[in-house]
Short mmCIF file of C-alpha atoms in Angstrom, two decimals:
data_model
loop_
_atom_site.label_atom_id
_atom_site.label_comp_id
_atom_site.label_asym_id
_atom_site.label_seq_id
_atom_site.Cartn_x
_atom_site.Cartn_y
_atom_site.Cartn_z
CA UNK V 155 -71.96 -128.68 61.38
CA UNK V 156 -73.72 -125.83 60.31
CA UNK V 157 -72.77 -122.50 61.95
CA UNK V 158 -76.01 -122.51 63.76
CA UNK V 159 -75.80 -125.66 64.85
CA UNK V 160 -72.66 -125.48 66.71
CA UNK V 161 -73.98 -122.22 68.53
CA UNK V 162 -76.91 -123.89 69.58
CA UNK V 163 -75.02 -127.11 71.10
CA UNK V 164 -72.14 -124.66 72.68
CA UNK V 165 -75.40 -123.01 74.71
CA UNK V 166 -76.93 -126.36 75.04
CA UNK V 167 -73.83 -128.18 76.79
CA UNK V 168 -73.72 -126.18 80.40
CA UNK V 169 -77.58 -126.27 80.16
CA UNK V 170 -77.75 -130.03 80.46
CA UNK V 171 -74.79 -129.90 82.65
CA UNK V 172 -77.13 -127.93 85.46
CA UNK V 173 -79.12 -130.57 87.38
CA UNK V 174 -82.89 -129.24 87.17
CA UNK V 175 -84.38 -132.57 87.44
CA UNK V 176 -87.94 -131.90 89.39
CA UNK V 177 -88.21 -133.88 91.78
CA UNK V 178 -86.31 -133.22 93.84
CA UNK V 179 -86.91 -129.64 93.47
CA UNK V 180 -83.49 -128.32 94.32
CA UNK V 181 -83.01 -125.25 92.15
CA UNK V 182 -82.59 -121.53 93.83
CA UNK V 183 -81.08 -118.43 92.59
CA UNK V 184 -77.65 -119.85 93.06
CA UNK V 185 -78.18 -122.69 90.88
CA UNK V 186 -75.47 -123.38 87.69
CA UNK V 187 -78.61 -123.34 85.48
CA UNK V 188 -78.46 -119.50 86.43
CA UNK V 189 -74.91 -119.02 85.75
CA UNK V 190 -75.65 -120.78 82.55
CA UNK V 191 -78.18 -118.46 81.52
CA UNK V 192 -76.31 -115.33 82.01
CA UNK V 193 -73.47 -116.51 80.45
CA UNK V 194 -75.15 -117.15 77.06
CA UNK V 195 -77.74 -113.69 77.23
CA UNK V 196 -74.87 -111.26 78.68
CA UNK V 197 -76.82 -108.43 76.87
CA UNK V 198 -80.11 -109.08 78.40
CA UNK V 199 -82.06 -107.65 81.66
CA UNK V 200 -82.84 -111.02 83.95
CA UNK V 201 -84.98 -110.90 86.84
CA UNK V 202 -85.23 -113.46 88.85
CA UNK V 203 -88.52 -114.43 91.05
CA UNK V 204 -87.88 -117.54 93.74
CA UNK V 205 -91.14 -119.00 94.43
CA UNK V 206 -89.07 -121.51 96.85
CA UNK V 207 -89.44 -125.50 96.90
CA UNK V 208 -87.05 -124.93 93.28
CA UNK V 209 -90.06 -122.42 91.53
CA UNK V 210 -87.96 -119.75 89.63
CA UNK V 211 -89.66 -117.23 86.91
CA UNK V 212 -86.31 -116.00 85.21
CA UNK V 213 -87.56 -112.75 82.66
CA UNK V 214 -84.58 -112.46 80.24
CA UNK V 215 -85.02 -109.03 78.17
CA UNK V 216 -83.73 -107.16 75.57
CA UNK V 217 -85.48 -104.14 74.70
CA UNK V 218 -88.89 -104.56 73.83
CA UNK V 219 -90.62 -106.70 72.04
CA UNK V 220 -94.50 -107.84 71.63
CA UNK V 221 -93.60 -111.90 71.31
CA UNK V 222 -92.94 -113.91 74.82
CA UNK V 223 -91.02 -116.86 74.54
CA UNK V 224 -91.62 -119.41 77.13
CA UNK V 225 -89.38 -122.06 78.15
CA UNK V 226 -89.77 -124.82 80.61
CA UNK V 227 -85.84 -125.87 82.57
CA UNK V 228 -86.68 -128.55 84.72
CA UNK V 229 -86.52 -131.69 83.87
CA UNK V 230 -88.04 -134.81 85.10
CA UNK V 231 -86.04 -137.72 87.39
CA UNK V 232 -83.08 -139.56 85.44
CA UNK V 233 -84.83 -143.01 83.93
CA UNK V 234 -83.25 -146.03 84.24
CA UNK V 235 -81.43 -147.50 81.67
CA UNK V 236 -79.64 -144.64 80.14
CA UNK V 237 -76.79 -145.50 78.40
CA UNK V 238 -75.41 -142.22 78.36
CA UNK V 239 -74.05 -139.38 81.10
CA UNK V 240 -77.78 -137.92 81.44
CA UNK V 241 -76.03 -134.71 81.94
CA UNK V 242 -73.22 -134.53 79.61
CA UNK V 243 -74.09 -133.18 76.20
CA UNK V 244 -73.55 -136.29 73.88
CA UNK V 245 -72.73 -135.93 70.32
CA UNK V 246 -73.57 -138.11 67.60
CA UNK V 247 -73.75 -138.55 63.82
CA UNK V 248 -77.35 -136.82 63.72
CA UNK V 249 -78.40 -136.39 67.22
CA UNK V 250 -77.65 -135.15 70.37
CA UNK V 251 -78.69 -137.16 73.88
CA UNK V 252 -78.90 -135.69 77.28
CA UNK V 253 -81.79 -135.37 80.12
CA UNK V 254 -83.81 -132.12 78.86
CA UNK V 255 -82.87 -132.02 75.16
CA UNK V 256 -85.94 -132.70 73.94
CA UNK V 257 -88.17 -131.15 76.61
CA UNK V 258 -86.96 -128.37 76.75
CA UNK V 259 -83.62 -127.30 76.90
CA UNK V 260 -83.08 -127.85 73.11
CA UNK V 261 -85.30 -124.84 72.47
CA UNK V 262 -83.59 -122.79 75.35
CA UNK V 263 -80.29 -123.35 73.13
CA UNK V 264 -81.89 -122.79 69.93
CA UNK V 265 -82.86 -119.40 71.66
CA UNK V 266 -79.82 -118.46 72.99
CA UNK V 267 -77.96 -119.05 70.01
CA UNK V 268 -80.76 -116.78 67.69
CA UNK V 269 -80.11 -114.05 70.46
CA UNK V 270 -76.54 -113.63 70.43
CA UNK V 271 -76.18 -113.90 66.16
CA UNK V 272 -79.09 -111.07 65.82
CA UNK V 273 -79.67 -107.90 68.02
CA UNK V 274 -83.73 -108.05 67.94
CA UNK V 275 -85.78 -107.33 70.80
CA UNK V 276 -85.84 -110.47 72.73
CA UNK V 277 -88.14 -111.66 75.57
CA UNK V 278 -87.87 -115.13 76.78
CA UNK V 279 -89.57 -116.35 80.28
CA UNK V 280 -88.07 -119.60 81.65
CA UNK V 281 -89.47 -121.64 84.31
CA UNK V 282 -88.16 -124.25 86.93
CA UNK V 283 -91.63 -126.05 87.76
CA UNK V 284 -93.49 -127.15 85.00
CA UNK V 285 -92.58 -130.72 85.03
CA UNK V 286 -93.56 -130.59 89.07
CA UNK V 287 -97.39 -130.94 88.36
CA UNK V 288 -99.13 -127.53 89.62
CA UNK V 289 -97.26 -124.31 87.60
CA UNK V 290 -97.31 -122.19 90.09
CA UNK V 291 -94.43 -119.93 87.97
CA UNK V 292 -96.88 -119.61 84.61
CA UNK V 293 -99.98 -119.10 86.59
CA UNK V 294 -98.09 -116.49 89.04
CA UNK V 295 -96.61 -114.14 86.26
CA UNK V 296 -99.95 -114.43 84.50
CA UNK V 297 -100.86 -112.68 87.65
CA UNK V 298 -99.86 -109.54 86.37
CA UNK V 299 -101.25 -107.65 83.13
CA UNK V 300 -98.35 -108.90 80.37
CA UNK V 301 -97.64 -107.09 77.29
CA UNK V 302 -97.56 -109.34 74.34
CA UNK V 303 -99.56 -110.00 71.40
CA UNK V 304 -98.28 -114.27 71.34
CA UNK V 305 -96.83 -116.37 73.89
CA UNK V 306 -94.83 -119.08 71.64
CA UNK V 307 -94.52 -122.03 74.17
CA UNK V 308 -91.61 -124.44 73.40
CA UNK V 309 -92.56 -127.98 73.69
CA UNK V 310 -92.07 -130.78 72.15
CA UNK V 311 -93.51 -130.23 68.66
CA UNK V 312 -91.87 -131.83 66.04
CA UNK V 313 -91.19 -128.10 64.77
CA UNK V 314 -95.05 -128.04 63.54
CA UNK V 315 -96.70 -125.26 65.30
CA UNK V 316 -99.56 -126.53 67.54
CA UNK V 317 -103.08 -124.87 68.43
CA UNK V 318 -104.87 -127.77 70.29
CA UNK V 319 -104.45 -129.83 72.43
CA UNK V 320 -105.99 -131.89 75.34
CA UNK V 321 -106.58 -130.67 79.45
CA UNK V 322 -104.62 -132.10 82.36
CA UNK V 323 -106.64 -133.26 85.45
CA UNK V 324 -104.65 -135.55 88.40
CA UNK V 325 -105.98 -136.40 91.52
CA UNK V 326 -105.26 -138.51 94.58
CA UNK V 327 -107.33 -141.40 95.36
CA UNK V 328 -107.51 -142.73 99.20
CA UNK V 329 -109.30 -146.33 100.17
CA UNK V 330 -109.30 -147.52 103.82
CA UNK V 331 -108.88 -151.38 105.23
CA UNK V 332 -108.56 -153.03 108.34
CA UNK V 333 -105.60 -153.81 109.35
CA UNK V 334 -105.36 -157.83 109.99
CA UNK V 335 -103.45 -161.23 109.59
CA UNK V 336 -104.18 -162.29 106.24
CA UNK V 337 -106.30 -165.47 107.33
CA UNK V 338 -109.07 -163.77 108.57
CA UNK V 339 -110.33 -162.67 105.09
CA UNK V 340 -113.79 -161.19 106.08
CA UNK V 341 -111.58 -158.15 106.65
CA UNK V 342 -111.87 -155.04 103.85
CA UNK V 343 -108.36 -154.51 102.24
CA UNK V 344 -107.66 -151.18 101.02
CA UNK V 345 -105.17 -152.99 98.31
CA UNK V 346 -108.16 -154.59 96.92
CA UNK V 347 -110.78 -151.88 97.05
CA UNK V 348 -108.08 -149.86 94.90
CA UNK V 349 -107.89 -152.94 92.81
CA UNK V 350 -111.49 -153.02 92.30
CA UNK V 351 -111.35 -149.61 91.06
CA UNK V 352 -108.58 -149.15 88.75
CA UNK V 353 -110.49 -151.89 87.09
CA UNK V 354 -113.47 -150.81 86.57
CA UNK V 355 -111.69 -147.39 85.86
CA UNK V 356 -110.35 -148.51 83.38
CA UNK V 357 -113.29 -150.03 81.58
CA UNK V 358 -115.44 -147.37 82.01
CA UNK V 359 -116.36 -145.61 78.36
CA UNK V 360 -114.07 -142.73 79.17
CA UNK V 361 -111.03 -144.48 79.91
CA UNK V 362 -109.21 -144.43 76.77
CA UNK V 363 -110.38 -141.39 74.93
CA UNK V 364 -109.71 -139.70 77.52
CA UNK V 365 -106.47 -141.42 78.60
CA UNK V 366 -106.82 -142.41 82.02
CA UNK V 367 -103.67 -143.18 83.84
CA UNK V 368 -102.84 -144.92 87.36
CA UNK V 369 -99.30 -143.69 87.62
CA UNK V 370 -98.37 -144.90 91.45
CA UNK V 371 -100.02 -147.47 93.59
CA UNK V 372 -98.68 -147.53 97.14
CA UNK V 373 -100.30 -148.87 100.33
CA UNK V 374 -99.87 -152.30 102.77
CA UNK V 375 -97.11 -153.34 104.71
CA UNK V 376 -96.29 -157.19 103.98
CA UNK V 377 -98.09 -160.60 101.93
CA UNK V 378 -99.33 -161.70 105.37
CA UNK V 379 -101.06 -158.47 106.50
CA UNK V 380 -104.70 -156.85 105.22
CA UNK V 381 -103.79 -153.73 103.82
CA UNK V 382 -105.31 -150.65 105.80
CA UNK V 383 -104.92 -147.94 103.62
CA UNK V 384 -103.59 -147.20 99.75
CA UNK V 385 -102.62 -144.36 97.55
CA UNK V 386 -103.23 -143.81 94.03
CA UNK V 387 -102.04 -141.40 91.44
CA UNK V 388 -103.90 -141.22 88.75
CA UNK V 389 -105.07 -138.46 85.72
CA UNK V 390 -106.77 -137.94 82.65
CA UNK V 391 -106.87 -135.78 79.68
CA UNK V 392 -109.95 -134.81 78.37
CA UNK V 393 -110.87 -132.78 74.46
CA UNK V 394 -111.02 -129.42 74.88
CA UNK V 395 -114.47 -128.80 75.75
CA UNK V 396 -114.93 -131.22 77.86
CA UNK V 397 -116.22 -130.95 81.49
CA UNK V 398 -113.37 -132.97 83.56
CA UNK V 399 -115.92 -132.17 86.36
CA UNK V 400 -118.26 -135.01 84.65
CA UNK V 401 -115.21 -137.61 85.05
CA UNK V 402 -114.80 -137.35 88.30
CA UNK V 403 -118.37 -137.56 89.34
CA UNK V 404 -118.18 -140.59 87.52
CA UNK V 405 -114.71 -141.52 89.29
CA UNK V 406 -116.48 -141.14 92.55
CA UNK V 407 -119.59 -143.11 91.76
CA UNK V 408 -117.26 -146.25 91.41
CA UNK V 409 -114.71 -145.49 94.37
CA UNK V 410 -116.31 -147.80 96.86
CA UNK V 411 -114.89 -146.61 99.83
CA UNK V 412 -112.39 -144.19 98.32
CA UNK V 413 -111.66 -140.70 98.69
CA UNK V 414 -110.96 -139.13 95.48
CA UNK V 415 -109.40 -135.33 95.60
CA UNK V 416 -108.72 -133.36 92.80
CA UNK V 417 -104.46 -132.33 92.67
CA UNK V 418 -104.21 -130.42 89.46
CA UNK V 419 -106.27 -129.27 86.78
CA UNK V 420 -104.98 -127.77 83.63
CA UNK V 421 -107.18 -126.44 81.45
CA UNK V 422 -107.31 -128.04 77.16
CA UNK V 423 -106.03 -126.09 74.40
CA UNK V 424 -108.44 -123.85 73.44
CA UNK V 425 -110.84 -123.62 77.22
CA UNK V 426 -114.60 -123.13 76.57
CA UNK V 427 -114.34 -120.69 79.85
CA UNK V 428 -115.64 -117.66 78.73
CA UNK V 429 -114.54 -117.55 75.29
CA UNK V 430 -111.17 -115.98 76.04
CA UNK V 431 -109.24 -118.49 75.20
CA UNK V 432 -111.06 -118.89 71.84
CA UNK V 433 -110.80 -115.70 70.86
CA UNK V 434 -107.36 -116.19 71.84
CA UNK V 435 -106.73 -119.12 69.57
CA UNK V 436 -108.06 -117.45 66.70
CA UNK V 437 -105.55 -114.59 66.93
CA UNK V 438 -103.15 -117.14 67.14
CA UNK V 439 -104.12 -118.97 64.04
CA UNK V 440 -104.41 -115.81 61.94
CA UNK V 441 -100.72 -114.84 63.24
CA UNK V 442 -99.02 -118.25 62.64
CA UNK V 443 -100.68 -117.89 59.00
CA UNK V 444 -99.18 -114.65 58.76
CA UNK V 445 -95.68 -115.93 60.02
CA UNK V 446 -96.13 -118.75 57.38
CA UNK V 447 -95.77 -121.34 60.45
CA UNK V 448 -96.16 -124.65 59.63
CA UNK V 449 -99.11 -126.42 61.25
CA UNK V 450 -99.53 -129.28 62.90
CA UNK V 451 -102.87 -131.66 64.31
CA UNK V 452 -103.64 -131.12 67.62
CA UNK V 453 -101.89 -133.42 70.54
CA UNK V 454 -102.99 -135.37 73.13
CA UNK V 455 -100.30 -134.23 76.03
CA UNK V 456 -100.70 -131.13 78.03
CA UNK V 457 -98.91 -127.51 77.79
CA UNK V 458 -98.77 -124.63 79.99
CA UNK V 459 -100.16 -122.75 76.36
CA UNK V 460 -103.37 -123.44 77.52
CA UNK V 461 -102.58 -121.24 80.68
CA UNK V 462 -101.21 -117.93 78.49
CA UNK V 463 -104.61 -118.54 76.15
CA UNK V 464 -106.86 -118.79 79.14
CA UNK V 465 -105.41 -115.21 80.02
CA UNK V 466 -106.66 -113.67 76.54
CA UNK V 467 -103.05 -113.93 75.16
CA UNK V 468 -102.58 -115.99 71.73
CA UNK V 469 -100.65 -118.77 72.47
CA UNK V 470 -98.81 -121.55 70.31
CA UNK V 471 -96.87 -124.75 70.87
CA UNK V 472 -93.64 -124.91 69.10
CA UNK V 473 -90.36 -126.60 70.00
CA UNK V 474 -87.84 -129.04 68.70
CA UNK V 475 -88.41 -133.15 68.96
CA UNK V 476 -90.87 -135.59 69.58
CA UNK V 477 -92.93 -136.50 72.64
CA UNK V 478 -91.70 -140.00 71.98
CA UNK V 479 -88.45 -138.97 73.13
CA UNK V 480 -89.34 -136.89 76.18
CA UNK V 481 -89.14 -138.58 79.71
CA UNK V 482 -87.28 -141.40 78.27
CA UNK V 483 -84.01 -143.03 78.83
CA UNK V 484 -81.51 -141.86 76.19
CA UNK V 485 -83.21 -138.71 75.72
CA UNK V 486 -82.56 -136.94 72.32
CA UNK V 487 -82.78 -134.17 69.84
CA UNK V 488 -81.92 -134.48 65.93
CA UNK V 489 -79.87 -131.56 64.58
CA UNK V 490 -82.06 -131.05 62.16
CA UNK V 491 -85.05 -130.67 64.47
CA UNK V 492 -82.97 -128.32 66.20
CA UNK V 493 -82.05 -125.82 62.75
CA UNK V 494 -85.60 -126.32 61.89
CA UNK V 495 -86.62 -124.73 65.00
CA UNK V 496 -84.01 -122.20 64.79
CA UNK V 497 -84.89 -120.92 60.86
CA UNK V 498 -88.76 -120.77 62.53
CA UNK V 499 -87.54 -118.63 65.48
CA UNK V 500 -85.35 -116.34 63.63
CA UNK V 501 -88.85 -115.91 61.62
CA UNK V 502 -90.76 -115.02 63.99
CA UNK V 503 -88.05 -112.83 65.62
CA UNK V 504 -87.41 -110.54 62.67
CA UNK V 505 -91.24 -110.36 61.31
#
């Protein structure tokens, strides 16, 4: 292993050791993931914001400095079928596995390690709620005027710098039955009526370009009872300039007897509102051309970039691994991916 390398995985271990998985949520000031984080920026200025309900903004600085790292900690739930200790840092011949390596704890580590081998300015922001569906940390320290010319937000990038990508928009659909035996079948079921629509959802024009999901179905009691009410989950990710508002109106107009309300909307990579995040996005272009960043195509999964860009500040997508590997069992990240990310951070650092 490369000298890098190994400083990267010794930050990386204790940060897959601390349990941040989101549900359920449980992360406060007291949390190992803290310890963790102090331990490997000993030099650094942390402040530490609880939101509650597991929402920390952690500020790590080092003097100052114009670029704002931003790192996501939580994780989501363990999958099934991992054949590994989720949280124990396992080694092998070109990888390493472990709940968060890919998204996003590799890039923490990849961090850490640049910050202790160079004694640059440094400014990362790491948050505990990003994978909980709302981002209350991003969208509460974007509350406040923030001084930096690029916010470089680590996702899962295949270390190809990113620019575009697609809006987030979930909501919570509600249909109502009667409750009854199942014989008397005159009765509405709310089971069906959700059937119904996830079906013709789902063949509406709009449905795959714009990847419509039903994540959770949950409603009924037993076989031999009409259901009298069911949940859904469900969300879509629409181009950037794209009206989501249009989707749901369209949503609605096929919800017989449903209740659809909007959860969480997340605006694409660049926004059309205003032109701030445009202008944004073209800063950011001319500065990853002037870092000598390698580019990649748009992607179709959602980033709290968007959030930064919608706030006037330039914003890119760059991190270590695939999407592919994210929220799987048996998650991983390559050592290579991992170096790459680390030559392309020490880049941007000393520039």
């Amino acid at each position: 292993m490369t000298a890098s390398l190994d400083s990267i995985l010794n930050h990386l271990r204790p940060l897959i050791a601390a349990d941040t998985q989101n549900p359920p949520r449980g992360i406060d000031p007291s949390h190992p993931l803290l310890s963790a984080i102090r331990a490997s920026l000993p030099d650094f200025q942390i402040d530490v914001r609880d939101l509650g309900e597991g929402r920390l903004i952690i500020d790590a600085r080092r003097g100052e400095t114009p670029i704002l790292f931003n790192v996501h900690m939580d994780t989501v739930p363990i999958a099934k079928g991992w054949s590994h200790d989720p949280h124990d840092l396992t080694l092998a011949d070109d990888r390493a596995y472990g709940l968060g390596t890919c998204d996003t704890k590799g890039a923490a580590g990849v961090l850490f390690a640049l910050a202790e081998a160079c004694d640059h300015p440094f400014r990362i922001l790491l948050t505990t709620d990003e994978e909980a569906g709302k981002s209350d940390c991003i969208r509460t320290f974007l509350q406040d005027p923030v001084a930096a010319d690029v916010a470089v937000v680590a996702e899962p990038t295949d270390a190809l710098a990113r620019l575009q990508h697609r809006g987030l928009a979930s909501a919570q659909a509600l249909f109502k039955g009667e409750s009854a035996h199942a014989s008397e079948a005159a009765r509405p079921s709310a089971v069906h009526r959700a059937a119904q629509f996830i079906s013709e959802a789902l063949a509406s024009p709009f449905a795959r370009d714009n990847r419509l999901n039903f994540g959770r179905i949950e409603g009924g009691v037993k076989a031999n009872m009409v259901a009298a009410e069911t949940e859904l989950l469900f969300g879509f990710r629409a181009r950037p300039g794209t009206d989501h508002t249009i989707y749901f109106e369209q949503l609605r107009n096929i919800a017989e007897g449903g209740a659809i309300q909007e959860r969480f909307i997340g605006p694409a990579l660049p926004s059309d509102e205003g032109g701030v995040s445009a202008d944004a996005q073209a800063r950011a272009l001319a500065w990853c051309r002037a870092h000598d960043l390698p580019m990649g195509e748009p992607v179709d999964f959602w980033t709290e970039a968007s959030l930064f860009s919608a706030a006037g500040i330039p914003s890119l997508v760059l991190g270590a691994g695939s999407i592919t590997q994210a929220h799987n069992a048996d998650e991983f990240v390559t050592y290579d991916q991992l170096t790459t990310l680390y030559d392309l951070y020490e880049r941007i650092v000393a520039a």
